[in-house]
PDB file of C-alpha atoms in Angstrom:
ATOM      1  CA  UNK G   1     103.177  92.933 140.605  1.00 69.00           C
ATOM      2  CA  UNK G   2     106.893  92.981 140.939  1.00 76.00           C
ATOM      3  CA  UNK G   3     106.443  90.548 144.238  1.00 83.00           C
ATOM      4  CA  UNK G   4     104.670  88.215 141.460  1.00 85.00           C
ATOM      5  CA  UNK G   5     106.996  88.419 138.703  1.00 81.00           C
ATOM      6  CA  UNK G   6     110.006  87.560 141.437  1.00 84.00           C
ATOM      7  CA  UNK G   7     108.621  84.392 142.335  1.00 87.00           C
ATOM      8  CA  UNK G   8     109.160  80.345 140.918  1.00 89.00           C
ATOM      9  CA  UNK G   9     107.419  79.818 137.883  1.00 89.00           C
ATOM     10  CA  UNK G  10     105.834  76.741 139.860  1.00 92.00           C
ATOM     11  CA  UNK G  11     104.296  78.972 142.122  1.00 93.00           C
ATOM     12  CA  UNK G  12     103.163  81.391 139.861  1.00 92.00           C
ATOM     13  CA  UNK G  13     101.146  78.720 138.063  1.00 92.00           C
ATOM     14  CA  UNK G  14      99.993  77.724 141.410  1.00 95.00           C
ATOM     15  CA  UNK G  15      98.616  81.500 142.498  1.00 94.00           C
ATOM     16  CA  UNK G  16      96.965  82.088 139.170  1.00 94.00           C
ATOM     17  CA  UNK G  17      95.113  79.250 139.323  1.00 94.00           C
ATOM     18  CA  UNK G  18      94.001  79.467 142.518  1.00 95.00           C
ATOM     19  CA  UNK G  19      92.591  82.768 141.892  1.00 95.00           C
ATOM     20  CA  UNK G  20      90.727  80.716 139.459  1.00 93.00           C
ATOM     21  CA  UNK G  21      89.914  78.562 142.000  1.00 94.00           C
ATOM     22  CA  UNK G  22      88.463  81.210 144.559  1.00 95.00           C
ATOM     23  CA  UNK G  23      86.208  83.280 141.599  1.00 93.00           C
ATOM     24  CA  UNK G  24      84.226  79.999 140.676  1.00 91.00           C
ATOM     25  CA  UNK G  25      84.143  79.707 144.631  1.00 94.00           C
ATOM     26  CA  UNK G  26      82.967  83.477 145.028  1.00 94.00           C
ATOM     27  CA  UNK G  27      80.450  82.761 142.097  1.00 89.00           C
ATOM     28  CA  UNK G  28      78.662  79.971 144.449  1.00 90.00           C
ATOM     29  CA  UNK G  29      78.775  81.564 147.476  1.00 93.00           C
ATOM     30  CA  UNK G  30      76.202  83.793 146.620  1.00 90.00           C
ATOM     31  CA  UNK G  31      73.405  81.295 147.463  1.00 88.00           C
ATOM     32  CA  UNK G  32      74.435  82.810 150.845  1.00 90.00           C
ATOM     33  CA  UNK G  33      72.993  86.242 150.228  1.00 86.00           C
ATOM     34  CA  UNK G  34      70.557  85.836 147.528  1.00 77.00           C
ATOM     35  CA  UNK G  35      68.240  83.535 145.554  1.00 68.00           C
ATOM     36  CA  UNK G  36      68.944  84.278 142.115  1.00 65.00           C
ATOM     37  CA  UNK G  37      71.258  86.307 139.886  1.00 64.00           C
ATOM     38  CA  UNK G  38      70.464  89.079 137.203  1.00 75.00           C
ATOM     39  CA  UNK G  39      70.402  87.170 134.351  1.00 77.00           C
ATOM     40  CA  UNK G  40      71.883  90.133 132.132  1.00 85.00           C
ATOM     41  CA  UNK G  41      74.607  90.429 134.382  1.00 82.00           C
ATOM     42  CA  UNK G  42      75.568  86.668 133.701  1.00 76.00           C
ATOM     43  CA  UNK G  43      75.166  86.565 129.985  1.00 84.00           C
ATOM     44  CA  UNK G  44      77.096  89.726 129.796  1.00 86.00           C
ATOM     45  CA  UNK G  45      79.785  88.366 132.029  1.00 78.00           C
ATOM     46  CA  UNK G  46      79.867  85.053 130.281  1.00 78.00           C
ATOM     47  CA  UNK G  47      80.313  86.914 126.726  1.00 85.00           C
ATOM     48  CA  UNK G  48      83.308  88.772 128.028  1.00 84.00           C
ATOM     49  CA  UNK G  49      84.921  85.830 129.454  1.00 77.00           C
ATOM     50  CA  UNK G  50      83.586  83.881 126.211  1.00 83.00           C
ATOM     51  CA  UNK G  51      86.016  86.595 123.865  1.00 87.00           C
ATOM     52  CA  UNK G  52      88.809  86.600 126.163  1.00 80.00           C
ATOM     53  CA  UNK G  53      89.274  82.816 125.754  1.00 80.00           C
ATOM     54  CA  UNK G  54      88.489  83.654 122.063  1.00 89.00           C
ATOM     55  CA  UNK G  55      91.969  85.659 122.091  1.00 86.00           C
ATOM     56  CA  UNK G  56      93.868  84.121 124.664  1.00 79.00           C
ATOM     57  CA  UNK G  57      93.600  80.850 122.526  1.00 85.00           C
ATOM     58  CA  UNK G  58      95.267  82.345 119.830  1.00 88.00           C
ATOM     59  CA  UNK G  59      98.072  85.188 121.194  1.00 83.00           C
ATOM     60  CA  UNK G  60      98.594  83.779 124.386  1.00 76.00           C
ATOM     61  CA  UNK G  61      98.189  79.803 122.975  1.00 80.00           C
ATOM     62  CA  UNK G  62      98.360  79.124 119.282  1.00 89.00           C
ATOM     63  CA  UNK G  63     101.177  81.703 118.076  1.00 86.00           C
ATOM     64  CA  UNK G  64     103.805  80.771 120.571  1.00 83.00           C
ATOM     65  CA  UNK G  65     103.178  76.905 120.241  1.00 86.00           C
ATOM     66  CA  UNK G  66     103.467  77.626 115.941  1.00 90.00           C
ATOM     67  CA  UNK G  67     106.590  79.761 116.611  1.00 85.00           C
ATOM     68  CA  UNK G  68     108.158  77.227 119.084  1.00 83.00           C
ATOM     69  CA  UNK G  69     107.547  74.445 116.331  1.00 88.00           C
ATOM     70  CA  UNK G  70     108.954  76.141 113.918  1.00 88.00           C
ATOM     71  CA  UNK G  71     112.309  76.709 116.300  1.00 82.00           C
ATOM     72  CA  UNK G  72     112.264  72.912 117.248  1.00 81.00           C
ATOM     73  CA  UNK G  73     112.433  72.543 113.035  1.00 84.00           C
ATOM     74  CA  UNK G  74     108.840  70.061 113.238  1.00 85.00           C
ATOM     75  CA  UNK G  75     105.626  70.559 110.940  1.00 89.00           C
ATOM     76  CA  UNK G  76     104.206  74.258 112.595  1.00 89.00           C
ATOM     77  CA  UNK G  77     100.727  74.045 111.124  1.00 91.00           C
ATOM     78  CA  UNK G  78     100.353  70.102 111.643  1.00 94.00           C
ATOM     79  CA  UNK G  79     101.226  70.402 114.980  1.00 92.00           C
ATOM     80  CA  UNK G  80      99.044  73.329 115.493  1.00 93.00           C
ATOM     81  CA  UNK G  81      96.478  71.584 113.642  1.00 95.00           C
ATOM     82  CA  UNK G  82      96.748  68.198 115.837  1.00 95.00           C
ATOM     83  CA  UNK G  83      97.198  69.812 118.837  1.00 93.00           C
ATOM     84  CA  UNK G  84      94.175  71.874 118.801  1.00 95.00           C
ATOM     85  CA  UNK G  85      91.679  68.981 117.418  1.00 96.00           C
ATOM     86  CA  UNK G  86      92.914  66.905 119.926  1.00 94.00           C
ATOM     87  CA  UNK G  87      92.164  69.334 122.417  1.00 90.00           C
ATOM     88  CA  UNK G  88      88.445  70.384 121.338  1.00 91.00           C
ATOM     89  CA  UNK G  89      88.094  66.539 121.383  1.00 92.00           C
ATOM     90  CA  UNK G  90      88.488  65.893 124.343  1.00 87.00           C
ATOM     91  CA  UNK G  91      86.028  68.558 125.308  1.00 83.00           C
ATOM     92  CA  UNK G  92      83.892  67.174 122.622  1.00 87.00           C
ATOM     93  CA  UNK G  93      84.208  63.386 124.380  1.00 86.00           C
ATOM     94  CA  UNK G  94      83.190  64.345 128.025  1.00 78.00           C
ATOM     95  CA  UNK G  95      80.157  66.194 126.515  1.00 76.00           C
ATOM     96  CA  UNK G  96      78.638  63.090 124.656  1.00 79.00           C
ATOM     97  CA  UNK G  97      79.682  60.684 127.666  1.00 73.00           C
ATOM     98  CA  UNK G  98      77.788  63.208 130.371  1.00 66.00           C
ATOM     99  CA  UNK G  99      75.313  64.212 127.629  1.00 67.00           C
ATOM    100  CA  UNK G 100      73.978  60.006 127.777  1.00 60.00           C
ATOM    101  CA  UNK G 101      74.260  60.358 131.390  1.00 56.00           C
ATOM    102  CA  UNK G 102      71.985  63.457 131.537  1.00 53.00           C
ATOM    103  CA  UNK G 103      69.339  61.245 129.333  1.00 53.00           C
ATOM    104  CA  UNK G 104      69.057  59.288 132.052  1.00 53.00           C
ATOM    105  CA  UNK G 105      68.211  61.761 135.244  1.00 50.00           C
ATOM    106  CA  UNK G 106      64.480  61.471 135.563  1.00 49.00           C
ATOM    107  CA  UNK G 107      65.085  58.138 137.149  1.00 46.00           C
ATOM    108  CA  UNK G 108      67.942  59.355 139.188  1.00 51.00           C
ATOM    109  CA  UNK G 109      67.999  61.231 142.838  1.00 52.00           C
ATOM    110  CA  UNK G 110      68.556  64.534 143.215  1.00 54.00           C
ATOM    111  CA  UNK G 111      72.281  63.839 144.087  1.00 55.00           C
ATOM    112  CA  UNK G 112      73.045  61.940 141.223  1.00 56.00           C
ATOM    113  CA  UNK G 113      71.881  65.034 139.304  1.00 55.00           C
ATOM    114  CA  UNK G 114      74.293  67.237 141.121  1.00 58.00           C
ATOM    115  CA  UNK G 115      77.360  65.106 140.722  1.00 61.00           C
ATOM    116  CA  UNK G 116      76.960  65.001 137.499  1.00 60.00           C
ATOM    117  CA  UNK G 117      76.320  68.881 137.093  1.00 58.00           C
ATOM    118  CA  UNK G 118      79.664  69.425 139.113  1.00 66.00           C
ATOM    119  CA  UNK G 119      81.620  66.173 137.194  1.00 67.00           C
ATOM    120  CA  UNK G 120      81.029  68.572 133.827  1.00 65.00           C
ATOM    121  CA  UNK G 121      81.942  71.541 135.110  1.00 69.00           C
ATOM    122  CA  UNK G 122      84.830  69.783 136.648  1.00 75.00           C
ATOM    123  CA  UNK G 123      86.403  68.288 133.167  1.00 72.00           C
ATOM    124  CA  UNK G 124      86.050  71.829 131.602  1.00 71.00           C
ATOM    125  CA  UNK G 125      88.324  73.241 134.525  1.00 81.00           C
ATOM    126  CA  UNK G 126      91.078  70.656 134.116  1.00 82.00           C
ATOM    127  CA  UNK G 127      92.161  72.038 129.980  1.00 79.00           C
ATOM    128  CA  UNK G 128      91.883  75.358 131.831  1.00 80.00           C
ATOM    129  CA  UNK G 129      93.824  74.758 134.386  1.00 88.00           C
ATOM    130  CA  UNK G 130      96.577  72.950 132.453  1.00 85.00           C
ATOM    131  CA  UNK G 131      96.224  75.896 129.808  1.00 83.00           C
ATOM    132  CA  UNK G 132      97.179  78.635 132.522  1.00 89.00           C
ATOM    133  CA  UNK G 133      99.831  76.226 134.012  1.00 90.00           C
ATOM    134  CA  UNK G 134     101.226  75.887 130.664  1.00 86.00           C
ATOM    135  CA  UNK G 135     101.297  79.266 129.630  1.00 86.00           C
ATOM    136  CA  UNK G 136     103.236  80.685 132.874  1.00 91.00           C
ATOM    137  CA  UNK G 137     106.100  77.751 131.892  1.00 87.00           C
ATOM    138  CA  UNK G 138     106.283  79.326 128.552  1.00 85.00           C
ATOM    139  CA  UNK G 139     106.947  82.333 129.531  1.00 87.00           C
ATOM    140  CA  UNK G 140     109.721  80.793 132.134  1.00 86.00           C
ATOM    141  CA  UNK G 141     111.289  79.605 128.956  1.00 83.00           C
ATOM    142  CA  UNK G 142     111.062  82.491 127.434  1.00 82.00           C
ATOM    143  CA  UNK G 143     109.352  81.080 124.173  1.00 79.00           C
ATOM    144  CA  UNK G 144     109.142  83.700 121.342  1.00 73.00           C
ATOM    145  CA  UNK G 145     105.362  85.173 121.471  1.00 71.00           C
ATOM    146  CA  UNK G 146     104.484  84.532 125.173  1.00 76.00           C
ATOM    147  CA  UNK G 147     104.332  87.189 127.739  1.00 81.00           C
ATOM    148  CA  UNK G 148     104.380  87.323 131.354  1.00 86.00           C
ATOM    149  CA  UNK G 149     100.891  89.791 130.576  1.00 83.00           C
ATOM    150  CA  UNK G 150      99.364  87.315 128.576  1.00 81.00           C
ATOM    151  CA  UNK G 151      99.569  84.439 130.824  1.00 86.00           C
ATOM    152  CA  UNK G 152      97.777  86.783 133.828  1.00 88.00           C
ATOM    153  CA  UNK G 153      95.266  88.073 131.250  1.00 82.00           C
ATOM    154  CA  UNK G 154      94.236  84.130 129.843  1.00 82.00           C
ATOM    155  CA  UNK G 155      94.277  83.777 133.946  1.00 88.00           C
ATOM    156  CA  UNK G 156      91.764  86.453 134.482  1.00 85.00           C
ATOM    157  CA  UNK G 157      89.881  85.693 131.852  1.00 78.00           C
ATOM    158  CA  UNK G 158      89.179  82.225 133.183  1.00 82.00           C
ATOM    159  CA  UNK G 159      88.658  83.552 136.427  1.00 85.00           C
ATOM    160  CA  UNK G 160      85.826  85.703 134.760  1.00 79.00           C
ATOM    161  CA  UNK G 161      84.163  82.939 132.762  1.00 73.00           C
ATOM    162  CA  UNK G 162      84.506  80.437 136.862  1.00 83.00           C
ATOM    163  CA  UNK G 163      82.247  83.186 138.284  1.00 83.00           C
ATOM    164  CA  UNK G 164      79.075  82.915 136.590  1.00 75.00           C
ATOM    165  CA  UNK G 165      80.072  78.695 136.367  1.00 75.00           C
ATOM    166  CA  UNK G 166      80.078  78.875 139.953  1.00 83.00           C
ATOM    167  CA  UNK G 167      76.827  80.560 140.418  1.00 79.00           C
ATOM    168  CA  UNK G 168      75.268  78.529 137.318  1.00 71.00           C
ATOM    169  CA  UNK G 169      76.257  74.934 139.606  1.00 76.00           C
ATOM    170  CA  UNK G 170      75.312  76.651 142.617  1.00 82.00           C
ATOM    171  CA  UNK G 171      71.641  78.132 142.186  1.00 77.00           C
ATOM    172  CA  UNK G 172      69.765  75.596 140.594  1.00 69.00           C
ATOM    173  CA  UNK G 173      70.795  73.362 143.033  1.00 75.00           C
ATOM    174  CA  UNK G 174      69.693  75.245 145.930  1.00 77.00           C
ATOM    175  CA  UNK G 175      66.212  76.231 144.083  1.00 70.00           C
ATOM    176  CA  UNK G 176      66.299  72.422 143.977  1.00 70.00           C
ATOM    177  CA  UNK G 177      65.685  72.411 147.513  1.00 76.00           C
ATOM    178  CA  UNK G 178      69.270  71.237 148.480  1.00 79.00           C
ATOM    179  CA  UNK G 179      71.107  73.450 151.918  1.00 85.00           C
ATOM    180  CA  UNK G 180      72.923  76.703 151.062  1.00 89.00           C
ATOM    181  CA  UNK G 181      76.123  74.795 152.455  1.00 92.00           C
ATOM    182  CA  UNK G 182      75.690  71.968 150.474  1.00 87.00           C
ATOM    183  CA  UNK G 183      75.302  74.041 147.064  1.00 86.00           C
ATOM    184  CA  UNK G 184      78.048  76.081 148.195  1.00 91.00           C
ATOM    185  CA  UNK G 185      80.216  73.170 148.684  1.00 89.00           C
ATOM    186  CA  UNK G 186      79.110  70.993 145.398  1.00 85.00           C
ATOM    187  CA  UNK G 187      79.481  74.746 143.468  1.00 85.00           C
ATOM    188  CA  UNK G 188      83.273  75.800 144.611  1.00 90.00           C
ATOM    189  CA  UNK G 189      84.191  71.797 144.605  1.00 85.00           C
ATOM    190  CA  UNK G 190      84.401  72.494 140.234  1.00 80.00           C
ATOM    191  CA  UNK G 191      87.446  74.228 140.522  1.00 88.00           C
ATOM    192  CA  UNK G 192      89.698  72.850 143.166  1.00 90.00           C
ATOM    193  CA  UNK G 193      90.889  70.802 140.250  1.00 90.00           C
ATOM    194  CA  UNK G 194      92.123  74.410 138.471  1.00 92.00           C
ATOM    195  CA  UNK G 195      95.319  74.616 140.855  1.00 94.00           C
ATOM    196  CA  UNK G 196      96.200  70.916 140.359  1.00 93.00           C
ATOM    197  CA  UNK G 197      96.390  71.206 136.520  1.00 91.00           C
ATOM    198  CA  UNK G 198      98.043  74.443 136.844  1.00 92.00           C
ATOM    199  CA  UNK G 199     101.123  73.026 138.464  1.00 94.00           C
ATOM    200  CA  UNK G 200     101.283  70.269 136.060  1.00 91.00           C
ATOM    201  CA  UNK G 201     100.578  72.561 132.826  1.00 89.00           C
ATOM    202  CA  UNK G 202     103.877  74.593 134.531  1.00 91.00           C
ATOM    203  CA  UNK G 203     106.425  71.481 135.692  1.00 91.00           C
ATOM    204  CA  UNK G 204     105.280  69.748 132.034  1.00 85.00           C
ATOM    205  CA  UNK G 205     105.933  72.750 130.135  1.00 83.00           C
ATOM    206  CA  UNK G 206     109.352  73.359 131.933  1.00 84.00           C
ATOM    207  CA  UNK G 207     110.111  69.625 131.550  1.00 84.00           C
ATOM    208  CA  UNK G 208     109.476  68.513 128.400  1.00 78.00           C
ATOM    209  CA  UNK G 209     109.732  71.457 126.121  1.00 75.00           C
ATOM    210  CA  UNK G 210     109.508  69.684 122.920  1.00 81.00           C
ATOM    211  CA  UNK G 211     106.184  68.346 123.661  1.00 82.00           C
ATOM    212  CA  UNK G 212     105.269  71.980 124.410  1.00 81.00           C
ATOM    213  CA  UNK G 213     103.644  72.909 121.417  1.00 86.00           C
ATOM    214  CA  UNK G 214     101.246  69.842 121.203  1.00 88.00           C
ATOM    215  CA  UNK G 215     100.062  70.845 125.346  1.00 82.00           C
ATOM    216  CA  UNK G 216      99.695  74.605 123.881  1.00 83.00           C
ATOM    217  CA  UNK G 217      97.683  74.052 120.649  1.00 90.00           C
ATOM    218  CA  UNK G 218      95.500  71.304 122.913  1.00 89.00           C
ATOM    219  CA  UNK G 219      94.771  73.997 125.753  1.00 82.00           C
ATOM    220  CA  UNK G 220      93.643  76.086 122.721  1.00 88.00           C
ATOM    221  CA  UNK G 221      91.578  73.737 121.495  1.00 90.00           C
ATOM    222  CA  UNK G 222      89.900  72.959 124.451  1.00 85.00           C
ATOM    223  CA  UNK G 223      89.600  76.628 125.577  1.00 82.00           C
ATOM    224  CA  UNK G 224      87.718  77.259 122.054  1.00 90.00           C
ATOM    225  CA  UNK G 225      85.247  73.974 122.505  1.00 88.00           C
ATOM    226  CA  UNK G 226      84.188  75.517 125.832  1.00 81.00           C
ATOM    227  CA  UNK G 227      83.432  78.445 124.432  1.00 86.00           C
ATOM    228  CA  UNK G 228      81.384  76.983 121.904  1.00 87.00           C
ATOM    229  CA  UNK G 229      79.546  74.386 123.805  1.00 82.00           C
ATOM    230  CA  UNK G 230      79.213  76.055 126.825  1.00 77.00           C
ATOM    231  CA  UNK G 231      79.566  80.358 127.245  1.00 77.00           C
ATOM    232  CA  UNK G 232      78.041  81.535 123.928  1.00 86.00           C
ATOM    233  CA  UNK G 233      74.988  78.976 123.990  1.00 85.00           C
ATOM    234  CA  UNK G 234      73.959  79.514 127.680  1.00 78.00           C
ATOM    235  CA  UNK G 235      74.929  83.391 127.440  1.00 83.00           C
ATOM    236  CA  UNK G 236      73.240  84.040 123.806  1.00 89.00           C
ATOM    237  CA  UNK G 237      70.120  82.390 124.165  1.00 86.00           C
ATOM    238  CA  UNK G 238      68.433  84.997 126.293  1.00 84.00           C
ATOM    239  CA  UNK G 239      70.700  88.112 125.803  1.00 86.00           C
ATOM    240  CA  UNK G 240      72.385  87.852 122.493  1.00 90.00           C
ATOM    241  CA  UNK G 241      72.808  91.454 122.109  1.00 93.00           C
ATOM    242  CA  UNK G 242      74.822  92.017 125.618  1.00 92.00           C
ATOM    243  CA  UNK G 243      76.472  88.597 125.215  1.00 91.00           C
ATOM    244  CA  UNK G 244      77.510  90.188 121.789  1.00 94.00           C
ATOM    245  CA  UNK G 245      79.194  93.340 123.042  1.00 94.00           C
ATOM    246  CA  UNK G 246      80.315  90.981 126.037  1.00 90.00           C
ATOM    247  CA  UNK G 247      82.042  88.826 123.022  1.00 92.00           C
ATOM    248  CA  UNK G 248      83.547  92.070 121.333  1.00 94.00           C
ATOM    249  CA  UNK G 249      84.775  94.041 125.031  1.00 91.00           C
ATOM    250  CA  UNK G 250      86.348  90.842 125.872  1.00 86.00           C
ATOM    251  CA  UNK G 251      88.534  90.150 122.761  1.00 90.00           C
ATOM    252  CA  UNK G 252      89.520  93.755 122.255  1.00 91.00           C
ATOM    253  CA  UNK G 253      90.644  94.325 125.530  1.00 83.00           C
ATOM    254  CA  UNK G 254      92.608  90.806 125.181  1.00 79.00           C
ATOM    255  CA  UNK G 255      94.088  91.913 122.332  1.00 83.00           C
ATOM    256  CA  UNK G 256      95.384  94.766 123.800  1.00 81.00           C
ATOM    257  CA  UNK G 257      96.755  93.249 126.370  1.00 73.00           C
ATOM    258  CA  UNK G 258      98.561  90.588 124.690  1.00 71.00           C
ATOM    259  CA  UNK G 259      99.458  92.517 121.843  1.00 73.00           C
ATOM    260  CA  UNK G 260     100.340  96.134 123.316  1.00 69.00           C
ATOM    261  CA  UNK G 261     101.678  95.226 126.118  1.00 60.00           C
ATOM    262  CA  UNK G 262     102.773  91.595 125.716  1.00 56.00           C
TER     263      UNK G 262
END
């Protein structure tokens, strides 16, 4: 940890990220060595992730960008209140323009399905990408309410939530008949954006500090429309119990993180 904390807050955005990166690729390559995954073990996996976001939006996201405003002397809660529409917005957007596409795939290839499976999961990673990427160049600038703990937790936490996305891009398409390579490949592809938009959410934040609050509250926004339009529907609908205490484990032990040790 100490190696970690030493090094360039560039890099540091770069590592977490691409741990990011390799979980959605670990999630895919399991069409390797099996054919389908406990669905339980997904739904509860996705909850978790699903209440980690939950927190990290707020104590890792939210509170630092409405105590920076308030130190920059702007509007806190308009700014807060922009930030994060704008942000679940553009979630939001990409949804309805993939969700007309989608309307359209029963006179499409089975390709065409697949790119548009991975272009979805691919928007989704960019926010969290830049989210992580911002977060680690808040804490390099030492902005009141952010913690070198909290940007590693709202790391791991989207690192837990890539997993079952990778295995979720990856296994229907290779019950779909296409090569384990080739699902592999189209599964991991989703997150090679993650390290990209990490180093930009880090040289942004370090750059141009008093647009840091609107790039906070947005990450937050988009973090909590991916929850909500993606985790909790797909986990809840066939274990809402486990994806429940999935919800609950993942919050509180957020929480704690940020909050005890933050």
């Amino acid at each position: 940890m100490s190696a970690f904390l030493s090094l360039d807050p560039v890099l540091q955005g770069f590592l977490a990220t691409l741990f990011t990166y390799a979980v959605t690729a670990a999630g895919a390559s399991l069409v390797f060595f099996m054919k389908s995954m406990n669905q339980r073990i997904l739904d509860t996996m996705m909850g978790f992730a699903g209440g980690v976001m939950i927190a990290a939006s707020f104590w890792s996201l939210l509170a630092p960008a409405i105590e920076l405003s308030t130190e920059l002397g702007n509007n806190a809660w308009l700014t807060a209140a922009v930030g994060f529409l704008l942000g679940g917005g553009f979630i939001m957007g990409t949804d309805l323009l993939l969700c007309k596409g989608r309307s359209r795939e029963r006179n499409n290839g089975r390709m065409l399905r697949s790119i548009k499976l991975t272009t979805a999961v691919t928007l989704h990673n960019i926010p969290e990408g830049l989210a992580v990427g911002v977060a680690f160049g808040s804490v390099a600038l030492k902005v009141e309410g952010t913690s070198i703990i909290g940007a590693i937790s709202l790391a791991i936490g989207i690192g837990l939530q890539n997993f079952p996305e990778g295995v979720c891009v990856a296994m229907p398409l290779r019950r779909d008949g296409v090569s384990r390579m080739k699902s592999f490949l189209i599964g991991q592809a989703s997150g090679i954006v993650e390290p990209i938009a990490g180093v930009i959410g880090v040289l942004f934040a370090m750059t141009v500090r008093t647009a840091l609050p609107l790039a906070l509250t947005f990450s937050a926004g988009a973090m909590i429309a991916v929850v909500c339009s993606e985790l909790i529907p797909e986990s809840f609908k066939d274990n809402k119990l486990l994806a429940t205490i999935g919800v609950l484990l993942g919050f509180t032990v957020m929480m704690i993180l940020d909050v005890a040790l933050g």
